mmCIF file with all atom_site columns, N, CA and C in Angstrom:
data_model
loop_
_atom_site.group_PDB
_atom_site.id
_atom_site.type_symbol
_atom_site.label_atom_id
_atom_site.label_alt_id
_atom_site.label_comp_id
_atom_site.label_asym_id
_atom_site.label_entity_id
_atom_site.label_seq_id
_atom_site.pdbx_PDB_ins_code
_atom_site.Cartn_x
_atom_site.Cartn_y
_atom_site.Cartn_z
_atom_site.occupancy
_atom_site.B_iso_or_equiv
_atom_site.pdbx_formal_charge
_atom_site.auth_seq_id
_atom_site.auth_comp_id
_atom_site.auth_asym_id
_atom_site.auth_atom_id
_atom_site.pdbx_PDB_model_num
ATOM 1   N N  . MET A 1 1  ? 15.106 81.619 61.170 1.00 48.00 ? 1  MET A N  1
ATOM 2   C CA . MET A 1 1  ? 15.371 80.255 62.367 1.00 48.00 ? 1  MET A CA 1
ATOM 3   C C  . MET A 1 1  ? 16.873 80.791 62.718 1.00 48.00 ? 1  MET A C  1
ATOM 4   N N  . ILE A 1 2  ? 17.037 80.205 64.059 1.00 53.00 ? 2  ILE A N  1
ATOM 5   C CA . ILE A 1 2  ? 18.429 80.359 64.144 1.00 53.00 ? 2  ILE A CA 1
ATOM 6   C C  . ILE A 1 2  ? 18.720 79.241 64.903 1.00 53.00 ? 2  ILE A C  1
ATOM 7   N N  . SER A 1 3  ? 19.851 78.447 63.942 1.00 53.00 ? 3  SER A N  1
ATOM 8   C CA . SER A 1 3  ? 19.438 76.951 64.574 1.00 53.00 ? 3  SER A CA 1
ATOM 9   C C  . SER A 1 3  ? 20.712 76.690 66.159 1.00 53.00 ? 3  SER A C  1
ATOM 10  N N  . GLU A 1 4  ? 21.127 75.304 66.517 1.00 54.00 ? 4  GLU A N  1
ATOM 11  C CA . GLU A 1 4  ? 21.227 75.349 67.577 1.00 54.00 ? 4  GLU A CA 1
ATOM 12  C C  . GLU A 1 4  ? 22.700 75.046 67.052 1.00 54.00 ? 4  GLU A C  1
ATOM 13  N N  . PRO A 1 5  ? 23.371 75.363 68.285 1.00 52.00 ? 5  PRO A N  1
ATOM 14  C CA . PRO A 1 5  ? 25.246 75.548 68.307 1.00 52.00 ? 5  PRO A CA 1
ATOM 15  C C  . PRO A 1 5  ? 25.986 74.613 67.893 1.00 52.00 ? 5  PRO A C  1
ATOM 16  N N  . ILE A 1 6  ? 27.063 74.200 67.396 1.00 49.00 ? 6  ILE A N  1
ATOM 17  C CA . ILE A 1 6  ? 27.743 73.421 66.691 1.00 49.00 ? 6  ILE A CA 1
ATOM 18  C C  . ILE A 1 6  ? 28.030 72.806 68.056 1.00 49.00 ? 6  ILE A C  1
ATOM 19  N N  . LYS A 1 7  ? 28.484 71.033 68.321 1.00 53.00 ? 7  LYS A N  1
ATOM 20  C CA . LYS A 1 7  ? 28.747 71.459 69.547 1.00 53.00 ? 7  LYS A CA 1
ATOM 21  C C  . LYS A 1 7  ? 30.676 71.320 69.468 1.00 53.00 ? 7  LYS A C  1
ATOM 22  N N  . GLY A 1 8  ? 31.111 72.533 70.862 1.00 51.00 ? 8  GLY A N  1
ATOM 23  C CA . GLY A 1 8  ? 32.268 72.881 71.038 1.00 51.00 ? 8  GLY A CA 1
ATOM 24  C C  . GLY A 1 8  ? 32.160 73.906 70.607 1.00 51.00 ? 8  GLY A C  1
ATOM 25  N N  . LYS A 1 9  ? 31.434 74.535 69.791 1.00 53.00 ? 9  LYS A N  1
ATOM 26  C CA . LYS A 1 9  ? 31.464 75.785 69.168 1.00 53.00 ? 9  LYS A CA 1
ATOM 27  C C  . LYS A 1 9  ? 30.625 76.626 69.401 1.00 53.00 ? 9  LYS A C  1
ATOM 28  N N  . ASN A 1 10 ? 31.187 78.513 69.641 1.00 54.00 ? 10 ASN A N  1
ATOM 29  C CA . ASN A 1 10 ? 30.188 79.198 69.486 1.00 54.00 ? 10 ASN A CA 1
ATOM 30  C C  . ASN A 1 10 ? 29.501 79.808 68.403 1.00 54.00 ? 10 ASN A C  1
ATOM 31  N N  . THR A 1 11 ? 29.319 78.655 67.346 1.00 53.00 ? 11 THR A N  1
ATOM 32  C CA . THR A 1 11 ? 28.515 78.917 66.151 1.00 53.00 ? 11 THR A CA 1
ATOM 33  C C  . THR A 1 11 ? 27.173 78.510 65.645 1.00 53.00 ? 11 THR A C  1
ATOM 34  N N  . PHE A 1 12 ? 26.700 79.350 65.219 1.00 56.00 ? 12 PHE A N  1
ATOM 35  C CA . PHE A 1 12 ? 25.315 79.482 65.009 1.00 56.00 ? 12 PHE A CA 1
ATOM 36  C C  . PHE A 1 12 ? 24.956 79.751 63.331 1.00 56.00 ? 12 PHE A C  1
ATOM 37  N N  . VAL A 1 13 ? 24.065 79.454 62.647 1.00 56.00 ? 13 VAL A N  1
ATOM 38  C CA . VAL A 1 13 ? 24.201 79.549 61.663 1.00 56.00 ? 13 VAL A CA 1
ATOM 39  C C  . VAL A 1 13 ? 22.539 79.999 61.268 1.00 56.00 ? 13 VAL A C  1
ATOM 40  N N  . ILE A 1 14 ? 22.151 80.804 60.761 1.00 58.00 ? 14 ILE A N  1
ATOM 41  C CA . ILE A 1 14 ? 21.095 81.914 60.818 1.00 58.00 ? 14 ILE A CA 1
ATOM 42  C C  . ILE A 1 14 ? 20.192 81.578 59.563 1.00 58.00 ? 14 ILE A C  1
ATOM 43  N N  . SER A 1 15 ? 18.987 81.004 58.906 1.00 58.00 ? 15 SER A N  1
ATOM 44  C CA . SER A 1 15 ? 18.824 80.827 57.913 1.00 58.00 ? 15 SER A CA 1
ATOM 45  C C  . SER A 1 15 ? 17.248 81.074 58.169 1.00 58.00 ? 15 SER A C  1
ATOM 46  N N  . ASP A 1 16 ? 16.216 80.473 56.848 1.00 59.00 ? 16 ASP A N  1
ATOM 47  C CA . ASP A 1 16 ? 15.138 80.960 55.980 1.00 59.00 ? 16 ASP A CA 1
ATOM 48  C C  . ASP A 1 16 ? 14.331 82.452 57.013 1.00 59.00 ? 16 ASP A C  1
ATOM 49  N N  . PHE A 1 17 ? 15.440 83.002 56.244 1.00 58.00 ? 17 PHE A N  1
ATOM 50  C CA . PHE A 1 17 ? 15.326 85.053 56.686 1.00 58.00 ? 17 PHE A CA 1
ATOM 51  C C  . PHE A 1 17 ? 14.262 85.305 55.714 1.00 58.00 ? 17 PHE A C  1
ATOM 52  N N  . ASN A 1 18 ? 14.024 86.157 55.738 1.00 63.00 ? 18 ASN A N  1
ATOM 53  C CA . ASN A 1 18 ? 13.066 87.032 54.732 1.00 63.00 ? 18 ASN A CA 1
ATOM 54  C C  . ASN A 1 18 ? 14.203 88.163 54.118 1.00 63.00 ? 18 ASN A C  1
ATOM 55  N N  . GLU A 1 19 ? 14.194 87.737 53.010 1.00 63.00 ? 19 GLU A N  1
ATOM 56  C CA . GLU A 1 19 ? 15.326 88.439 52.025 1.00 63.00 ? 19 GLU A CA 1
ATOM 57  C C  . GLU A 1 19 ? 15.280 89.912 51.794 1.00 63.00 ? 19 GLU A C  1
ATOM 58  N N  . ASN A 1 20 ? 14.282 90.448 52.281 1.00 65.00 ? 20 ASN A N  1
ATOM 59  C CA . ASN A 1 20 ? 14.107 91.681 52.155 1.00 65.00 ? 20 ASN A CA 1
ATOM 60  C C  . ASN A 1 20 ? 14.521 92.439 53.550 1.00 65.00 ? 20 ASN A C  1
ATOM 61  N N  . ILE A 1 21 ? 14.693 91.567 54.400 1.00 61.00 ? 21 ILE A N  1
ATOM 62  C CA . ILE A 1 21 ? 15.248 92.255 55.478 1.00 61.00 ? 21 ILE A CA 1
ATOM 63  C C  . ILE A 1 21 ? 16.811 92.112 55.378 1.00 61.00 ? 21 ILE A C  1
ATOM 64  N N  . ARG A 1 22 ? 17.709 92.929 55.871 1.00 60.00 ? 22 ARG A N  1
ATOM 65  C CA . ARG A 1 22 ? 18.950 93.047 55.775 1.00 60.00 ? 22 ARG A CA 1
ATOM 66  C C  . ARG A 1 22 ? 19.790 92.799 57.308 1.00 60.00 ? 22 ARG A C  1
ATOM 67  N N  . THR A 1 23 ? 18.641 92.903 58.041 1.00 62.00 ? 23 THR A N  1
ATOM 68  C CA . THR A 1 23 ? 19.525 93.581 59.958 1.00 62.00 ? 23 THR A CA 1
ATOM 69  C C  . THR A 1 23 ? 19.104 92.558 60.526 1.00 62.00 ? 23 THR A C  1
ATOM 70  N N  . ILE A 1 24 ? 19.526 92.197 61.477 1.00 66.00 ? 24 ILE A N  1
ATOM 71  C CA . ILE A 1 24 ? 19.646 91.656 62.592 1.00 66.00 ? 24 ILE A CA 1
ATOM 72  C C  . ILE A 1 24 ? 19.838 91.951 63.852 1.00 66.00 ? 24 ILE A C  1
ATOM 73  N N  . LYS A 1 25 ? 18.096 92.279 64.485 1.00 71.00 ? 25 LYS A N  1
ATOM 74  C CA . LYS A 1 25 ? 17.843 92.720 65.850 1.00 71.00 ? 25 LYS A CA 1
ATOM 75  C C  . LYS A 1 25 ? 19.178 92.404 66.593 1.00 71.00 ? 25 LYS A C  1
ATOM 76  N N  . VAL A 1 26 ? 19.878 93.193 67.606 1.00 76.00 ? 26 VAL A N  1
ATOM 77  C CA . VAL A 1 26 ? 20.792 92.629 68.383 1.00 76.00 ? 26 VAL A CA 1
ATOM 78  C C  . VAL A 1 26 ? 20.213 93.120 69.952 1.00 76.00 ? 26 VAL A C  1
ATOM 79  N N  . ILE A 1 27 ? 20.182 92.245 70.912 1.00 77.00 ? 27 ILE A N  1
ATOM 80  C CA . ILE A 1 27 ? 19.680 92.887 72.153 1.00 77.00 ? 27 ILE A CA 1
ATOM 81  C C  . ILE A 1 27 ? 20.408 92.548 73.466 1.00 77.00 ? 27 ILE A C  1
ATOM 82  N N  . TYR A 1 28 ? 20.288 93.351 73.985 1.00 80.00 ? 28 TYR A N  1
ATOM 83  C CA . TYR A 1 28 ? 21.421 92.900 75.528 1.00 80.00 ? 28 TYR A CA 1
ATOM 84  C C  . TYR A 1 28 ? 20.539 92.568 76.343 1.00 80.00 ? 28 TYR A C  1
ATOM 85  N N  . VAL A 1 29 ? 21.517 91.218 77.197 1.00 80.00 ? 29 VAL A N  1
ATOM 86  C CA . VAL A 1 29 ? 20.716 90.667 78.535 1.00 80.00 ? 29 VAL A CA 1
ATOM 87  C C  . VAL A 1 29 ? 21.134 90.711 79.499 1.00 80.00 ? 29 VAL A C  1
ATOM 88  N N  . LEU A 1 30 ? 21.367 90.930 80.222 1.00 79.00 ? 30 LEU A N  1
ATOM 89  C CA . LEU A 1 30 ? 21.783 90.563 81.928 1.00 79.00 ? 30 LEU A CA 1
ATOM 90  C C  . LEU A 1 30 ? 22.025 89.240 82.540 1.00 79.00 ? 30 LEU A C  1
ATOM 91  N N  . GLN A 1 31 ? 23.603 88.935 82.730 1.00 75.00 ? 31 GLN A N  1
ATOM 92  C CA . GLN A 1 31 ? 23.852 87.196 82.190 1.00 75.00 ? 31 GLN A CA 1
ATOM 93  C C  . GLN A 1 31 ? 24.848 87.684 83.867 1.00 75.00 ? 31 GLN A C  1
ATOM 94  N N  . TYR A 1 32 ? 24.250 87.199 85.011 1.00 79.00 ? 32 TYR A N  1
ATOM 95  C CA . TYR A 1 32 ? 25.275 87.087 86.172 1.00 79.00 ? 32 TYR A CA 1
ATOM 96  C C  . TYR A 1 32 ? 25.256 88.909 86.476 1.00 79.00 ? 32 TYR A C  1
ATOM 97  N N  . ASP A 1 33 ? 27.066 89.267 86.349 1.00 80.00 ? 33 ASP A N  1
ATOM 98  C CA . ASP A 1 33 ? 27.230 90.645 86.688 1.00 80.00 ? 33 ASP A CA 1
ATOM 99  C C  . ASP A 1 33 ? 28.115 91.707 85.542 1.00 80.00 ? 33 ASP A C  1
ATOM 100 N N  . ARG A 1 34 ? 27.475 90.643 83.956 1.00 81.00 ? 34 ARG A N  1
ATOM 101 C CA . ARG A 1 34 ? 28.010 91.915 82.964 1.00 81.00 ? 34 ARG A CA 1
ATOM 102 C C  . ARG A 1 34 ? 26.411 91.537 81.969 1.00 81.00 ? 34 ARG A C  1
ATOM 103 N N  . ILE A 1 35 ? 26.684 92.560 81.137 1.00 81.00 ? 35 ILE A N  1
ATOM 104 C CA . ILE A 1 35 ? 25.453 92.470 79.873 1.00 81.00 ? 35 ILE A CA 1
ATOM 105 C C  . ILE A 1 35 ? 26.540 91.923 78.861 1.00 81.00 ? 35 ILE A C  1
ATOM 106 N N  . VAL A 1 36 ? 25.267 90.991 77.687 1.00 80.00 ? 36 VAL A N  1
ATOM 107 C CA . VAL A 1 36 ? 25.824 90.340 76.867 1.00 80.00 ? 36 VAL A CA 1
ATOM 108 C C  . VAL A 1 36 ? 25.302 90.610 76.049 1.00 80.00 ? 36 VAL A C  1
ATOM 109 N N  . PRO A 1 37 ? 25.577 90.930 75.096 1.00 80.00 ? 37 PRO A N  1
ATOM 110 C CA . PRO A 1 37 ? 24.748 90.683 73.506 1.00 80.00 ? 37 PRO A CA 1
ATOM 111 C C  . PRO A 1 37 ? 23.666 89.104 73.115 1.00 80.00 ? 37 PRO A C  1
ATOM 112 N N  . ALA A 1 38 ? 22.914 89.581 72.711 1.00 80.00 ? 38 ALA A N  1
ATOM 113 C CA . ALA A 1 38 ? 22.446 88.125 72.323 1.00 80.00 ? 38 ALA A CA 1
ATOM 114 C C  . ALA A 1 38 ? 21.331 88.468 70.994 1.00 80.00 ? 38 ALA A C  1
ATOM 115 N N  . VAL A 1 39 ? 20.887 87.647 69.859 1.00 79.00 ? 39 VAL A N  1
ATOM 116 C CA . VAL A 1 39 ? 19.968 87.975 69.168 1.00 79.00 ? 39 VAL A CA 1
ATOM 117 C C  . VAL A 1 39 ? 18.454 86.688 69.525 1.00 79.00 ? 39 VAL A C  1
ATOM 118 N N  . THR A 1 40 ? 16.990 87.434 68.666 1.00 75.00 ? 40 THR A N  1
ATOM 119 C CA . THR A 1 40 ? 16.346 86.481 69.324 1.00 75.00 ? 40 THR A CA 1
ATOM 120 C C  . THR A 1 40 ? 15.183 86.447 67.712 1.00 75.00 ? 40 THR A C  1
ATOM 121 N N  . ASN A 1 41 ? 14.918 85.337 67.733 1.00 69.00 ? 41 ASN A N  1
ATOM 122 C CA . ASN A 1 41 ? 13.732 85.206 66.921 1.00 69.00 ? 41 ASN A CA 1
ATOM 123 C C  . ASN A 1 41 ? 12.437 85.132 67.507 1.00 69.00 ? 41 ASN A C  1
ATOM 124 N N  . GLY A 1 42 ? 12.106 85.441 68.095 1.00 69.00 ? 42 GLY A N  1
ATOM 125 C CA . GLY A 1 42 ? 11.269 85.770 69.046 1.00 69.00 ? 42 GLY A CA 1
ATOM 126 C C  . GLY A 1 42 ? 10.785 84.445 69.557 1.00 69.00 ? 42 GLY A C  1
ATOM 127 N N  . GLU A 1 43 ? 11.020 82.944 69.623 1.00 74.00 ? 43 GLU A N  1
ATOM 128 C CA . GLU A 1 43 ? 11.333 82.140 70.648 1.00 74.00 ? 43 GLU A CA 1
ATOM 129 C C  . GLU A 1 43 ? 11.933 81.783 71.478 1.00 74.00 ? 43 GLU A C  1
ATOM 130 N N  . LYS A 1 44 ? 13.203 81.424 70.830 1.00 75.00 ? 44 LYS A N  1
ATOM 131 C CA . LYS A 1 44 ? 14.874 81.380 71.501 1.00 75.00 ? 44 LYS A CA 1
ATOM 132 C C  . LYS A 1 44 ? 15.276 82.668 71.641 1.00 75.00 ? 44 LYS A C  1
ATOM 133 N N  . THR A 1 45 ? 15.489 82.816 72.728 1.00 73.00 ? 45 THR A N  1
ATOM 134 C CA . THR A 1 45 ? 16.997 83.742 72.715 1.00 73.00 ? 45 THR A CA 1
ATOM 135 C C  . THR A 1 45 ? 18.757 83.651 73.157 1.00 73.00 ? 45 THR A C  1
ATOM 136 N N  . ILE A 1 46 ? 19.190 83.611 72.157 1.00 72.00 ? 46 ILE A N  1
ATOM 137 C CA . ILE A 1 46 ? 21.102 83.108 72.087 1.00 72.00 ? 46 ILE A CA 1
ATOM 138 C C  . ILE A 1 46 ? 22.066 84.279 72.266 1.00 72.00 ? 46 ILE A C  1
ATOM 139 N N  . LEU A 1 47 ? 22.881 83.569 73.331 1.00 73.00 ? 47 LEU A N  1
ATOM 140 C CA . LEU A 1 47 ? 23.924 84.897 74.074 1.00 73.00 ? 47 LEU A CA 1
ATOM 141 C C  . LEU A 1 47 ? 24.862 84.727 72.724 1.00 73.00 ? 47 LEU A C  1
ATOM 142 N N  . ILE A 1 48 ? 25.489 85.478 72.637 1.00 72.00 ? 48 ILE A N  1
ATOM 143 C CA . ILE A 1 48 ? 26.818 85.882 72.025 1.00 72.00 ? 48 ILE A CA 1
ATOM 144 C C  . ILE A 1 48 ? 27.904 86.017 72.629 1.00 72.00 ? 48 ILE A C  1
ATOM 145 N N  . GLU A 1 49 ? 28.410 84.957 72.686 1.00 67.00 ? 49 GLU A N  1
ATOM 146 C CA . GLU A 1 49 ? 30.068 85.130 73.330 1.00 67.00 ? 49 GLU A CA 1
ATOM 147 C C  . GLU A 1 49 ? 31.264 85.477 73.002 1.00 67.00 ? 49 GLU A C  1
#
């Protein structure tokens, strides 16, 4: 589960993860004229600014 951003900050808390999995998949999405890294939990995608 990836939490909602804290207001005014680009901070996310990643919790409720499987302890056997030690990596987080980072994907890249096209935003306007640049490619931005993002994380997804399958339900929502969060851009990493």
